[in-house]
Amino acid sequence: MTENRPSPDQLLERVQREEQKARRGKLKLFFGACAGVGKTFAMLSAAHMLKQQGMDVVVGLVETHGRVDTAGLLEGLEILPPKKTEYRGKQLTEFDLDAALARKPAVLIVDELAHSNVAGSRHAKRWQDVQELLDAGVDVLTTVNVQHLESLNDIVGQITGIRVWETIPDTVFDHADEVTVVDLPADELLQRLKEGKVYIPDQAERAIQNFFRKGNLIALRELALRRTADRVDAQMREYREDKSIRGMWQAKERLLVCVGPGPDAEKLIRSAARLAGNLHADWIAAYVETPRLQRLRQETRDRILQTLRLAQELGAETTTMTGEDVASTLFSYARSRNVSKLVVGKTSRRGWRRRFTVPLAEELSLMASDVDVYVVGHGAAGRAAPAEEAVEFRGPEFGEKRRSRRQGYLVAIAICALGTAVAAHLATYLELTNIIMLYLLSVMLVAFRYGRGPAILSSVLSVAAFDFFFVPPKFTFAVSDTQYILTFAVMLAVALVISQLTANMRYQARVATLRERRAKALYEMARELGAALQPEQILEIANRHLQGVFLAETAILLPDLSEKIGLPQPREGQPPRAMALDTAIAQWVFDHQQPAGFGTNTLSGSSTYYLPLKAPIRPRGVLALAPSNPRLVFVPEQHRLLETFAAQIALALERVHFVEVAQGALLKIESERLRNSLLTAISHDLRTPLTALVGLASTLETDANLPEHSRRELAEAMHEQAVRMSNLVNNLLDMARLQSGEVQLNRQWHVLEEIVGSALRSLRHTTANHVIKVSLTSSLPLIYVDSALIERVLCNLIENATKYTPPGSQIRIGAETLERELRVTITDNGPGLSPDMIDTVFDKFTRGQKESATPGVGLGLAICKAIVQAHRGRIWAENTNEGGARFTFTLPLLEPPLIREPNEPVAESADRPAHGQ
Amino acid sequence: MTPHQPVAIVVEDEKQIRRFLRTSLEAEGFVVHEAETGKQALIEAATRKPDLLILDLGLPDMDGLDVIRDIRSWTALPIIVLSARTRESEKIDALDAGADDYLTKPFGVGELMARVRVALRRRASAGTAGQEIREFRFGDVRVDLINRQIYRAEQQIHLTAIEYRLLTVLIRNAGRVLTHRQLLKEVWGPPHVEDSHYLRTYMAHLRQKLEADPAQPRYLITETGVGYRLVE
């Protein structure tokens, strides 16, 4: 029984699909066989009906082509003004996507879904604009013709002889919520055409006239109706699946199409797409790169890339594999993906090659007897160029240059000459057979070092030289013994085979090296990223590796808290960025999780390629890449590497993010703990003087008969307690101010001696029982500091020293300059710090003895640390050899301003007239 | 009772502080009038013929600086401002606006009375204008202002022209705080009012020449963040 029900996974998938649909806007297509059937008219009629129902209907863009009845229908509808753009001096109007998104109506009317946007628009195609509108929750009504469907594009082209370049992916059509066929019999259409009711652009009139032949129109109409029937059929099937009407629960079909380098690959892909569509199967387009294919000309490789991209647009999953043998690689992949059908193109070899090679289809069907193999025939264009246009690969990654190839040929000639010279010397001792061996050796050396071309040259030269110099009669190409003809033939054959094999081996080694290099690059970045703890580190590592591997200028753009992508901060000492970064594109990439910019369909006018950094939980940023050589980025294997890099970077960013979250939680706990100890400390330190004050004051108040000197003593004690509280409050306020970041350093040029002086002056009562020794040389440079804050540091350190040393102890204040910093020390000869205090003494609420009568909550040193750090200095504590404590802080030394020495005579010269008299 | 009792006006919105100031000043023989707001202060100052004004800068109704400027527009009456710690710029603004001195809260009676005495004496000497100080002494330093000679423990000290000019400005304002701006303007001239490092460097030279321990000066006192004061 349960077998008849959909599996939980399928149900879930359907629920998710429906949820997504509910959030998305609905797409309604008006579908016609060709221009002139009245799609726009039908669409506008529908729009009026919706408006009558009270819907918010807005016209985004409609081409009336001057037809009165259509234009009439526009009346009463709100129309968005089109965007005007300048392109090559021409004023062009275009659908304004941003205005539509900003207006956000319930229903938007956009004509001509297959339209290509003006260069410089956000998307290359209008259907992409529509996707974005749907994502934003706007319902869209639009029109499309059958010839604009990607998978039918070539069929329409074959029927009508006119190829249309503006296409939409079939998935858009298939996923549309509603498709309304606007149908018109061929005769009526022709009648309308005669009446001039069909818009035809002037410049293409003749071609269009050919297009509108009755036979064409009938075929197109059939195509349109059939395609719609397919869709209805699929809907029906889905409905039946929903209701579990289907008797048997089949595993979904999966189709694998093998893309080759040939020009008919595109046709193969389209056929596969149609087949997959008919079978309702998932499909995969695979390209197997063999060492031979890696030597293909760059244009051919680019074409493969384009083919794969086309497959992707048609809804395929694409993959690139490398392998020695196409058939076995494909086969094992097919097995791993549970593929039920394989689609391959017909092998286009002719002539003698045919007899020696087994066609791929045959090879595959031999291997996989349980898999259906479909062979697709060639189109008219198939014969244009054979697959065998392989020439020596000179991709940039091999670093091979023309120069080294020419050098190869020269060396081949040189080695051949050298071999001949050596053999000539040894000719008297050697048999001719051994001389042949010498030549073969030189051919192999050339092949190994310089590849196939020079090796072939070397083979031919060797045979010629052998004939000329060693085979009697010598010094002519004539041969006395006909047996030698065979020798030559075999020698040439052997030499060619050797050169071929050696060159192949060499290529494979190179391919392997490259593959290893990529793996290594990835491994190295992953390893470094693993150790990174901060986003800045990740960015630095990622940029460094990306730039090295892809020879591109890179930048990683991260979102801020409100998910807005910002430009990365240029670091100090870095040259200004040459690449143009567009945060708008980056934001789009981040929001839509799709690559954009250079080399893509979206905003391809940009010179920078933007790639989303997708991590498992959520997107983490955008990678921007301005490649110096686009091939280094868009060749399949490099592109896959780039995607892996991006994934690694995103993962690392996510990991660091969660580390930060965890640290934040820890910090919270820590600050909670601090707050508790602060409360404890403050309540102790405030309550003590308060208790004393209350007690002392009430004594004065109640006891009227106190002798005068007792009154004075009580008052003095009250004064002392109040000052103590005042100091405590000062410290608390300072700390709060410093921590809130409210303090702005008022930095000026100061003399250290002066700051020390005013610190000592304000502490003159506190230090009365200690011996203060100041040793500052008069040659100390000016320091650029906030004097009030540095005075606080000195006060707190000196006060601290008086607190923790017995009366009579010595406190020494000294300073010295070290390279680019001034080092100030406060040393006492007291008991010193206990070892565990040395590290924690600058933490808040730390003090020498717990719960001692010594006043202060232990904020003093924490304030010192905050102030010194704000000045970019350091502060630390240690014990001296004599046992006392030493506190040291440093201040960075800057270039002081000049002081102009006036050239006035000194004042005390008595011969000057008396002042003011 | 003296024939003329000096009159003081205390402008402060905090009752307890007014009370403490009144008690202290009355003990010194002042007649004290109190004001809680800036407007009241202006009325009191105009009607009581005061000899001293003590002004809290944080007033409820108007900026203390405006009170100073207003009063300074018609009288040279000594003004001592009260200000909180860490508000150095406020003190400087008050001094530059014409206040004579300042006190940082909290302060004791001793400090208050010392400032009051200096302010009143300056008022008195200003009354006898034209009488130049001929000689000035602090510690073991004797400055002969007529012959422009400086002696320390009767040893002649050589000062540069700038150092001497700086010293005389301080002497003329002895006991009173002078802001960096005021000193720079007096000694180096108006274009140099922002070059406080000049002042600091020359002040260090003066201390080295005139103080027993330049790091713990007794006479050439730094008022952190505000300026300098020569005390006797």
Short mmCIF file of N, CA and C in Angstrom, two decimals, chain B residues 52-113:
data_model
loop_
_atom_site.label_atom_id
_atom_site.label_comp_id
_atom_site.label_asym_id
_atom_site.label_seq_id
_atom_site.Cartn_x
_atom_site.Cartn_y
_atom_site.Cartn_z
N LEU B 52 34.07 91.23 44.66
CA LEU B 52 34.48 89.88 44.24
C LEU B 52 33.25 89.13 43.75
N LEU B 53 33.46 88.35 42.70
CA LEU B 53 32.36 87.51 42.23
C LEU B 53 32.87 86.07 42.15
N ILE B 54 32.16 85.16 42.81
CA ILE B 54 32.51 83.74 42.69
C ILE B 54 31.40 83.09 41.88
N LEU B 55 31.78 82.48 40.75
CA LEU B 55 30.80 82.06 39.77
C LEU B 55 30.95 80.58 39.41
N ASP B 56 29.89 79.84 39.61
CA ASP B 56 29.89 78.44 39.15
C ASP B 56 29.56 78.46 37.66
N LEU B 57 30.34 77.73 36.86
CA LEU B 57 30.13 77.81 35.41
C LEU B 57 28.89 77.05 34.96
N GLY B 58 28.48 76.04 35.75
CA GLY B 58 27.28 75.29 35.37
C GLY B 58 26.05 75.90 35.99
N LEU B 59 25.43 76.85 35.26
CA LEU B 59 24.24 77.51 35.79
C LEU B 59 22.99 76.98 35.09
N PRO B 60 21.84 77.03 35.76
CA PRO B 60 20.64 76.46 35.15
C PRO B 60 20.12 77.28 33.98
N ASP B 61 20.25 78.60 34.02
CA ASP B 61 19.56 79.39 33.00
C ASP B 61 20.45 79.88 31.87
N MET B 62 21.73 80.13 32.13
CA MET B 62 22.57 80.61 31.03
C MET B 62 24.00 80.15 31.19
N ASP B 63 24.76 80.30 30.12
CA ASP B 63 26.15 79.87 30.12
C ASP B 63 26.95 80.81 31.02
N GLY B 64 27.73 80.22 31.93
CA GLY B 64 28.57 81.01 32.82
C GLY B 64 29.48 81.95 32.04
N LEU B 65 29.93 81.50 30.83
CA LEU B 65 30.83 82.34 30.03
C LEU B 65 30.15 83.65 29.63
N ASP B 66 28.86 83.56 29.34
CA ASP B 66 28.13 84.78 28.96
C ASP B 66 28.02 85.73 30.13
N VAL B 67 27.88 85.16 31.35
CA VAL B 67 27.84 86.00 32.54
C VAL B 67 29.16 86.76 32.66
N ILE B 68 30.28 86.02 32.46
CA ILE B 68 31.60 86.67 32.57
C ILE B 68 31.70 87.80 31.54
N ARG B 69 31.36 87.49 30.28
CA ARG B 69 31.52 88.49 29.22
C ARG B 69 30.66 89.73 29.51
N ASP B 70 29.46 89.45 29.97
CA ASP B 70 28.55 90.56 30.27
C ASP B 70 29.13 91.47 31.34
N ILE B 71 29.59 90.86 32.44
CA ILE B 71 30.13 91.65 33.55
C ILE B 71 31.41 92.36 33.14
N ARG B 72 32.26 91.64 32.39
CA ARG B 72 33.53 92.23 31.94
C ARG B 72 33.32 93.44 31.03
N SER B 73 32.14 93.52 30.44
CA SER B 73 31.92 94.64 29.52
C SER B 73 31.81 95.97 30.27
N TRP B 74 31.59 95.91 31.55
CA TRP B 74 31.48 97.19 32.27
C TRP B 74 32.28 97.28 33.56
N THR B 75 32.92 96.20 34.03
CA THR B 75 33.71 96.30 35.26
C THR B 75 34.90 95.35 35.26
N ALA B 76 35.94 95.75 35.98
CA ALA B 76 37.13 94.92 36.10
C ALA B 76 37.09 94.09 37.37
N LEU B 77 35.92 94.01 37.98
CA LEU B 77 35.70 93.25 39.21
C LEU B 77 36.32 91.85 39.14
N PRO B 78 37.07 91.43 40.18
CA PRO B 78 37.68 90.09 40.15
C PRO B 78 36.62 88.99 40.11
N ILE B 79 36.84 88.04 39.19
CA ILE B 79 35.90 86.92 39.07
C ILE B 79 36.68 85.62 39.25
N ILE B 80 36.19 84.79 40.17
CA ILE B 80 36.78 83.45 40.35
C ILE B 80 35.72 82.45 39.95
N VAL B 81 36.07 81.55 39.01
CA VAL B 81 35.06 80.58 38.56
C VAL B 81 35.27 79.24 39.24
N LEU B 82 34.19 78.51 39.40
CA LEU B 82 34.23 77.16 39.96
C LEU B 82 33.90 76.19 38.83
N SER B 83 34.72 75.15 38.74
CA SER B 83 34.51 74.23 37.62
C SER B 83 34.87 72.81 38.05
N ALA B 84 34.32 71.85 37.33
CA ALA B 84 34.59 70.46 37.68
C ALA B 84 35.93 70.03 37.10
N ARG B 85 36.48 68.97 37.67
CA ARG B 85 37.71 68.39 37.14
C ARG B 85 37.42 67.89 35.72
N THR B 86 38.41 67.72 34.93
CA THR B 86 38.33 67.21 33.56
C THR B 86 37.62 68.18 32.61
N ARG B 87 37.29 69.40 33.07
CA ARG B 87 36.67 70.33 32.12
C ARG B 87 37.65 71.46 31.85
N GLU B 88 38.87 71.09 31.46
CA GLU B 88 39.94 72.09 31.28
C GLU B 88 39.56 73.15 30.26
N SER B 89 38.92 72.71 29.16
CA SER B 89 38.64 73.69 28.10
C SER B 89 37.66 74.75 28.61
N GLU B 90 36.75 74.33 29.49
CA GLU B 90 35.80 75.27 30.06
C GLU B 90 36.53 76.34 30.88
N LYS B 91 37.53 75.86 31.67
CA LYS B 91 38.30 76.80 32.49
C LYS B 91 39.06 77.77 31.61
N ILE B 92 39.69 77.22 30.56
CA ILE B 92 40.47 78.09 29.67
C ILE B 92 39.57 79.14 29.05
N ASP B 93 38.39 78.71 28.59
CA ASP B 93 37.46 79.66 27.97
C ASP B 93 37.07 80.75 28.96
N ALA B 94 36.83 80.35 30.21
CA ALA B 94 36.44 81.32 31.23
C ALA B 94 37.56 82.32 31.47
N LEU B 95 38.80 81.81 31.56
CA LEU B 95 39.94 82.69 31.82
C LEU B 95 40.16 83.62 30.63
N ASP B 96 40.06 83.06 29.42
CA ASP B 96 40.25 83.90 28.24
C ASP B 96 39.13 84.93 28.11
N ALA B 97 37.96 84.57 28.64
CA ALA B 97 36.84 85.52 28.57
C ALA B 97 36.98 86.62 29.62
N GLY B 98 37.93 86.45 30.53
CA GLY B 98 38.17 87.53 31.47
C GLY B 98 38.09 87.16 32.93
N ALA B 99 37.85 85.88 33.24
CA ALA B 99 37.86 85.49 34.64
C ALA B 99 39.29 85.62 35.17
N ASP B 100 39.40 85.88 36.47
CA ASP B 100 40.73 86.07 37.05
C ASP B 100 41.37 84.77 37.47
N ASP B 101 40.56 83.86 37.95
CA ASP B 101 41.13 82.61 38.44
C ASP B 101 40.05 81.55 38.47
N TYR B 102 40.45 80.33 38.82
CA TYR B 102 39.47 79.28 38.88
C TYR B 102 39.77 78.36 40.05
N LEU B 103 38.75 77.62 40.45
CA LEU B 103 38.91 76.61 41.49
C LEU B 103 38.26 75.33 40.99
N THR B 104 38.95 74.21 41.18
CA THR B 104 38.40 72.94 40.75
C THR B 104 37.64 72.30 41.90
N LYS B 105 36.42 71.91 41.62
CA LYS B 105 35.62 71.23 42.65
C LYS B 105 36.12 69.80 42.81
N PRO B 106 36.20 69.22 43.98
CA PRO B 106 35.97 69.89 45.26
C PRO B 106 37.22 70.65 45.72
N PHE B 107 37.04 71.71 46.47
CA PHE B 107 38.18 72.49 46.96
C PHE B 107 37.96 72.79 48.45
N GLY B 108 39.05 73.12 49.10
CA GLY B 108 38.95 73.41 50.53
C GLY B 108 38.95 74.91 50.77
N VAL B 109 38.70 75.30 52.01
CA VAL B 109 38.64 76.71 52.36
C VAL B 109 39.98 77.39 52.12
N GLY B 110 41.07 76.67 52.49
CA GLY B 110 42.41 77.22 52.32
C GLY B 110 42.65 77.66 50.90
N GLU B 111 42.36 76.78 49.97
CA GLU B 111 42.55 77.07 48.55
C GLU B 111 41.71 78.27 48.12
N LEU B 112 40.45 78.25 48.55
CA LEU B 112 39.53 79.32 48.17
C LEU B 112 40.07 80.68 48.62
N MET B 113 40.48 80.74 49.90
CA MET B 113 40.89 82.03 50.44
C MET B 113 42.18 82.51 49.80
#
